Short mmCIF file of C-alpha atoms and ligand atoms in Angstrom, two decimals:
data_model
loop_
_atom_site.label_atom_id
_atom_site.label_comp_id
_atom_site.label_asym_id
_atom_site.label_seq_id
_atom_site.Cartn_x
_atom_site.Cartn_y
_atom_site.Cartn_z
CA MET A 260 -4.13 54.59 -20.21
CA ASP A 261 -2.73 57.17 -17.67
CA ALA A 262 0.60 58.00 -17.87
CA HIS A 263 1.46 56.15 -14.52
CA GLU A 264 0.23 52.86 -16.23
CA LEU A 265 2.73 53.20 -19.22
CA GLY A 266 5.87 51.17 -18.79
CA TYR A 267 6.71 47.74 -17.32
CA PHE A 268 8.70 46.99 -14.34
CA THR A 269 12.44 46.29 -15.04
CA GLU A 270 15.49 46.25 -12.72
CA ALA A 271 16.48 49.62 -14.36
CA THR A 272 13.02 51.42 -13.69
CA SER A 273 11.82 49.64 -10.77
CA ALA A 274 11.46 52.46 -8.38
CA GLU A 275 9.76 55.06 -10.76
CA VAL A 276 7.38 52.26 -11.85
CA VAL A 277 6.37 51.62 -8.33
CA ALA A 278 6.31 55.31 -7.28
CA GLY A 279 4.33 56.09 -10.35
CA ARG A 280 1.66 53.79 -9.42
CA ASN A 281 1.14 55.98 -6.28
CA LYS A 282 -0.11 58.87 -8.23
CA ASN A 283 -3.53 58.93 -6.71
CA ALA A 284 -2.44 58.59 -3.20
CA GLU A 285 -4.77 60.47 -0.64
CA SER A 286 -2.39 63.09 0.21
CA ASP A 287 0.91 64.69 -1.02
CA ARG A 288 2.51 63.71 1.90
CA LEU A 289 1.89 59.99 1.62
CA ARG A 290 2.98 60.05 -1.97
CA GLU A 291 6.40 61.85 -1.19
CA VAL A 292 6.90 59.44 1.69
CA MET A 293 6.34 56.48 -0.29
CA GLU A 294 8.36 57.75 -3.20
CA VAL A 295 11.50 58.15 -0.94
CA ILE A 296 10.91 54.90 0.85
CA THR A 297 10.40 53.16 -2.42
CA ARG A 298 13.57 54.71 -4.05
CA LYS A 299 15.85 53.99 -1.12
CA LEU A 300 14.69 50.38 -0.59
CA HIS A 301 15.16 49.74 -4.43
CA GLU A 302 18.59 51.40 -4.10
CA ALA A 303 19.51 49.08 -1.25
CA ILE A 304 18.28 45.85 -2.93
CA LYS A 305 20.28 46.72 -5.97
CA GLU A 306 23.43 47.16 -3.94
CA ILE A 307 23.02 44.24 -1.75
CA GLU A 308 21.68 41.88 -4.37
CA PRO A 309 20.06 39.52 -1.61
CA THR A 310 19.57 35.84 -2.29
CA GLN A 311 15.98 34.75 -2.22
CA GLU A 312 17.07 32.96 1.08
CA GLU A 313 18.40 36.16 2.58
CA TRP A 314 15.31 37.92 1.74
CA PHE A 315 13.12 35.50 3.33
CA GLU A 316 15.37 35.67 6.40
CA ALA A 317 14.59 39.35 6.66
CA ILE A 318 10.99 38.68 6.14
CA MET A 319 11.15 36.29 8.97
CA PHE A 320 12.90 38.73 11.12
CA LEU A 321 10.37 41.38 10.73
CA THR A 322 7.63 38.65 11.28
CA ARG A 323 9.17 37.76 14.73
CA THR A 324 9.54 41.40 15.58
CA GLY A 325 5.80 41.82 14.90
CA HIS A 326 4.83 38.71 16.92
CA MET A 327 6.95 39.94 19.94
CA CYS A 328 4.80 43.28 20.23
CA ASP A 329 1.94 43.62 22.64
CA ASP A 330 0.58 46.12 24.95
CA TRP A 331 3.63 45.71 27.20
CA ARG A 332 6.40 45.17 24.62
CA GLN A 333 7.20 47.13 21.37
CA GLU A 334 10.02 45.26 19.61
CA PHE A 335 9.60 47.59 16.35
CA ILE A 336 10.49 50.61 18.67
CA LEU A 337 13.31 48.57 20.04
CA LEU A 338 14.37 48.04 16.57
CA SER A 339 14.26 51.63 15.59
CA ASP A 340 16.23 52.47 18.69
CA VAL A 341 19.10 50.02 17.90
CA LEU A 342 19.13 51.22 14.38
CA GLY A 343 19.64 54.85 15.63
CA VAL A 344 16.51 55.88 14.04
CA SER A 345 14.64 56.95 17.28
CA MET A 346 17.48 59.39 17.96
CA LEU A 347 17.58 60.61 14.25
CA VAL A 348 13.77 61.12 14.50
CA ASP A 349 14.16 62.91 17.72
CA ALA A 350 17.07 65.11 16.43
CA VAL A 351 15.19 66.36 13.35
CA ASN A 352 12.10 67.05 15.56
CA SER A 353 14.01 68.87 18.51
CA ARG A 354 16.40 71.38 16.90
CA ARG A 355 16.88 74.16 19.28
CA PRO A 356 18.56 77.51 19.67
CA THR A 357 22.07 77.43 21.13
CA GLY A 358 22.07 77.16 24.93
CA ALA A 359 18.72 75.44 25.19
CA SER A 360 18.89 71.69 26.64
CA GLU A 361 19.19 68.91 24.26
CA ASN A 362 16.61 66.07 23.87
CA THR A 363 17.23 62.38 23.85
CA VAL A 364 14.98 59.18 23.53
CA LEU A 365 11.97 58.72 25.71
CA GLY A 366 12.21 55.04 25.95
CA PRO A 367 9.46 52.60 26.81
CA PHE A 368 9.37 53.06 30.47
CA HIS A 369 7.65 56.30 31.12
CA VAL A 370 4.16 56.35 32.81
CA GLY A 371 1.63 59.19 32.59
CA ASP A 372 0.30 59.00 36.05
CA ALA A 373 3.18 59.24 38.38
CA PRO A 374 2.65 60.96 41.78
CA GLU A 375 3.55 64.51 42.22
CA TYR A 376 5.52 65.37 45.27
CA GLN A 377 6.90 68.30 47.38
CA MET A 378 10.58 69.25 46.59
CA GLY A 379 12.92 67.01 48.44
CA HIS A 380 10.86 63.83 48.52
CA ASN A 381 12.59 60.50 48.17
CA ILE A 382 11.37 58.75 45.22
CA CYS A 383 13.01 55.57 46.30
CA LEU A 384 10.31 53.96 47.98
CA ASP A 385 12.09 50.48 48.93
CA GLN A 386 15.27 51.97 50.43
CA LYS A 387 17.49 49.84 48.13
CA GLY A 388 20.70 51.64 46.80
CA ASP A 389 23.13 54.39 47.30
CA ASP A 390 21.42 57.63 48.45
CA MET A 391 21.47 60.48 45.82
CA VAL A 392 20.29 64.15 45.86
CA VAL A 393 19.49 65.64 42.28
CA ARG A 394 19.28 69.39 42.17
CA GLY A 395 19.47 72.15 39.74
CA THR A 396 17.71 75.25 38.38
CA VAL A 397 15.44 75.44 35.19
CA ARG A 398 15.85 78.70 33.25
CA ASP A 399 14.89 80.23 29.95
CA VAL A 400 17.44 80.96 27.26
CA ASP A 401 18.09 84.39 28.59
CA GLY A 402 19.03 82.89 31.88
CA ASN A 403 15.85 83.92 33.72
CA PRO A 404 14.61 81.06 36.33
CA LEU A 405 11.23 79.49 35.29
CA GLU A 406 8.61 79.13 37.87
CA GLY A 407 6.01 76.28 37.77
CA VAL A 408 7.91 74.00 35.52
CA LYS A 409 6.73 70.23 35.57
CA ILE A 410 9.53 68.14 36.08
CA ASP A 411 8.60 64.30 35.46
CA VAL A 412 11.37 62.01 36.50
CA TRP A 413 11.98 58.18 36.39
CA GLN A 414 15.04 55.93 36.49
CA ALA A 415 15.81 52.37 36.93
CA ASN A 416 16.82 51.00 40.51
CA ASP A 417 20.23 50.06 41.55
CA GLU A 418 19.81 46.57 39.87
CA GLY A 419 19.05 48.22 36.42
CA PHE A 420 15.25 47.54 36.50
CA TYR A 421 12.35 49.94 36.26
CA ASP A 422 9.21 49.32 38.53
CA VAL A 423 7.03 48.53 35.71
CA GLN A 424 9.48 45.57 34.79
CA GLN A 425 9.32 44.25 38.46
CA LYS A 426 5.75 44.41 39.32
CA GLY A 427 5.35 42.79 42.74
CA ILE A 428 9.18 42.93 43.39
CA GLN A 429 9.47 46.94 43.42
CA PRO A 430 6.75 49.22 44.71
CA ASP A 431 4.35 50.71 42.22
CA PHE A 432 5.75 53.99 41.14
CA ASN A 433 9.17 53.25 42.87
CA LEU A 434 11.80 55.68 41.43
CA ARG A 435 9.51 57.89 39.75
CA GLY A 436 7.72 61.26 40.41
CA VAL A 437 6.63 64.74 39.59
CA PHE A 438 7.95 68.07 40.90
CA ARG A 439 7.03 71.70 40.30
CA THR A 440 9.80 74.38 40.33
CA GLY A 441 8.97 77.57 42.62
CA ALA A 442 9.71 81.11 41.89
CA ASP A 443 13.47 80.56 41.91
CA GLY A 444 13.24 78.16 39.27
CA THR A 445 15.15 75.33 41.44
CA TYR A 446 14.15 71.64 41.92
CA TRP A 447 15.68 69.00 44.10
CA PHE A 448 14.72 65.38 45.03
CA ARG A 449 16.04 62.36 46.80
CA ALA A 450 16.62 59.00 44.78
CA VAL A 451 19.39 56.19 44.46
CA ARG A 452 22.32 56.27 42.27
CA PRO A 453 21.15 54.20 38.86
CA LYS A 454 22.94 51.45 37.35
CA HIS A 455 23.24 50.67 33.86
CA TYR A 456 20.95 48.07 32.30
CA SER A 457 20.22 45.96 29.31
CA ILE A 458 17.27 46.88 26.91
CA PRO A 459 14.95 43.88 26.42
CA ALA A 460 17.27 41.41 24.73
CA ASP A 461 15.13 38.19 24.82
CA GLY A 462 13.59 38.73 21.28
CA PRO A 463 14.74 39.32 17.69
CA VAL A 464 16.34 42.73 18.25
CA GLY A 465 18.46 40.86 21.13
CA ASP A 466 19.38 38.26 18.60
CA LEU A 467 20.41 40.86 16.06
CA LEU A 468 22.65 42.66 18.46
CA ARG A 469 24.28 39.45 19.37
CA ARG A 470 24.79 38.39 15.63
CA LEU A 471 26.31 42.00 15.14
CA GLY A 472 28.68 41.69 18.06
CA ARG A 473 26.93 44.34 20.17
CA HIS A 474 26.00 44.43 23.67
CA PRO A 475 22.36 45.52 24.62
CA PHE A 476 23.29 47.92 27.62
CA ARG A 477 22.26 51.42 28.30
CA PRO A 478 24.66 53.64 30.54
CA ALA A 479 23.28 54.57 33.97
CA HIS A 480 20.73 57.54 33.58
CA LEU A 481 17.72 59.53 34.81
CA HIS A 482 14.88 60.28 32.55
CA TYR A 483 13.31 63.65 32.53
CA ILE A 484 10.52 65.30 30.77
CA VAL A 485 10.60 69.17 31.66
CA SER A 486 7.64 71.24 30.61
CA LYS A 487 6.01 74.48 30.92
CA ASP A 488 3.25 76.02 28.60
CA GLY A 489 4.91 78.28 26.01
CA TYR A 490 8.07 76.45 26.10
CA ASP A 491 9.44 73.53 23.87
CA GLU A 492 8.86 70.33 26.07
CA LEU A 493 12.25 68.78 26.74
CA THR A 494 12.46 64.96 26.87
CA THR A 495 15.83 64.09 28.14
CA HIS A 496 18.15 62.06 30.41
CA ILE A 497 21.25 62.91 32.68
CA PHE A 498 24.05 60.39 32.43
CA ASP A 499 26.63 59.06 34.85
CA PRO A 500 30.07 59.94 33.51
CA ASP A 501 31.74 56.81 35.26
CA ASP A 502 29.60 54.29 33.52
CA GLU A 503 31.45 51.65 31.39
CA TYR A 504 28.75 51.87 28.59
CA LEU A 505 28.86 55.53 28.33
CA HIS A 506 30.44 55.49 24.98
CA SER A 507 28.50 52.57 23.57
CA ASP A 508 24.94 53.09 24.50
CA ALA A 509 22.90 50.49 22.57
CA VAL A 510 20.18 53.15 21.60
CA PHE A 511 22.75 56.08 20.73
CA GLY A 512 21.12 58.28 23.43
CA VAL A 513 24.33 60.01 24.92
CA LYS A 514 24.90 63.67 24.26
CA GLN A 515 28.01 65.38 25.76
CA SER A 516 25.83 68.10 27.12
CA LEU A 517 23.77 65.50 29.17
CA ILE A 518 26.56 63.89 31.10
CA ALA A 519 26.27 65.01 34.84
CA GLU A 520 28.94 64.93 37.59
CA PHE A 521 28.19 62.72 40.77
CA VAL A 522 30.09 64.10 43.72
CA ARG A 523 30.34 62.01 46.81
CA VAL A 524 29.43 63.92 49.94
CA GLU A 525 30.73 62.47 53.24
CA GLU A 526 30.10 65.44 55.50
CA PRO A 527 27.49 64.27 58.07
CA GLU A 528 26.04 67.83 58.57
CA ARG A 529 25.33 67.94 54.78
CA ALA A 530 23.84 64.53 54.78
CA LYS A 531 21.62 65.44 57.84
CA ALA A 532 20.63 68.56 56.18
CA VAL A 533 19.06 66.68 53.19
CA GLY A 534 17.59 63.88 55.38
CA PHE A 535 20.17 61.00 55.05
CA ASP A 536 22.07 59.39 57.68
CA GLY A 537 25.28 58.63 55.95
CA PRO A 538 27.26 59.61 52.65
CA TYR A 539 25.47 60.32 49.53
CA TRP A 540 25.80 61.29 45.84
CA ASP A 541 25.34 64.80 44.99
CA VAL A 542 24.16 65.65 41.35
CA GLU A 543 23.55 69.19 40.23
CA PHE A 544 22.04 69.60 36.64
CA ASP A 545 20.42 72.61 35.12
CA PHE A 546 17.97 72.85 32.36
CA VAL A 547 17.36 75.57 29.79
CA LEU A 548 13.99 75.62 27.96
CA ALA A 549 13.70 77.19 24.54
CA PRO A 550 10.45 79.17 23.81
CA LYS A 551 7.92 77.13 21.75
CA ALA A 552 8.37 78.82 18.53
CA ALA A 553 12.08 79.07 18.61
CA LYS A 554 13.38 76.24 16.18
CA ALA A 555 17.10 76.60 15.21
CA ALA A 556 17.70 77.00 11.47
C1 BEZ B 671 15.01 53.63 28.35
O1 BEZ B 671 16.26 54.43 28.68
O2 BEZ B 671 14.37 53.55 29.23
C2 BEZ B 671 15.12 52.88 27.21
C3 BEZ B 671 15.32 53.59 25.93
C4 BEZ B 671 15.12 52.82 24.71
C5 BEZ B 671 14.98 51.39 24.81
C6 BEZ B 671 14.87 50.72 25.85
C7 BEZ B 671 14.99 51.46 27.07
FE1 FE B 672 16.13 54.34 30.72
#
């Protein structure tokens, strides 16, 4: 008998016995990962001491979570989001040098084939909402403007829904688009001021939030993926500082450095210069890309 086959399962030795059984795993990484997960899970069971009924309730919760998943709905990602795990995985994978812009969650509403537009284009295709200009500069960590940066943006409308959630109600590709910076590193586009919205709450994750006394809202934000060869891809948001959910985002995505300023512009000449008929919101937000190899210690 091999060493890993010696010793019976007891409450005291449970994690070691199970982890030992994985000795012939196909890779060291898989064995390591399963060792940690087994150890932490057994620790949790020993601390919680669930009844059989409670454990079955947990199993049924995970079963309902799986049944809720299809090509359009990923309830397990939502679970990872509300547990803070998506943000933690993002944090350990996007450590950057000081000064570089910070990442946050991607979320489920990005589409890969949004149209590319000239700077200044209005990505709001149905004219619903408060007009807004978003503008800024993309630089490297030394402050040099970056040319040819791909800026992929998407946001919810002023009722808090993405186009993909309202097919046939919003035009396809409403409030999303791709822009590329010129030699001066600047970008600008027009859109409408986003509103806060609920993450999908009609499944087991929504039930869990209710039972925990938590709301399902995300504060108003715009999503960005900012990318250029040779630089660390930046997946991030900018947030509305006045949103009532800024300090209680259901998925923990808010970071201080990502809070923008929304300034009301009333002057008719300025509105005319950007192609609007009346007052609008002006949002200026710059990004700093880190070179690809530069991970913070
Ligand atoms: C989003 O911001 O689009 C999002 C992120 C996590 C869960 C649901 C939505
Ligand atoms: Fe979002």
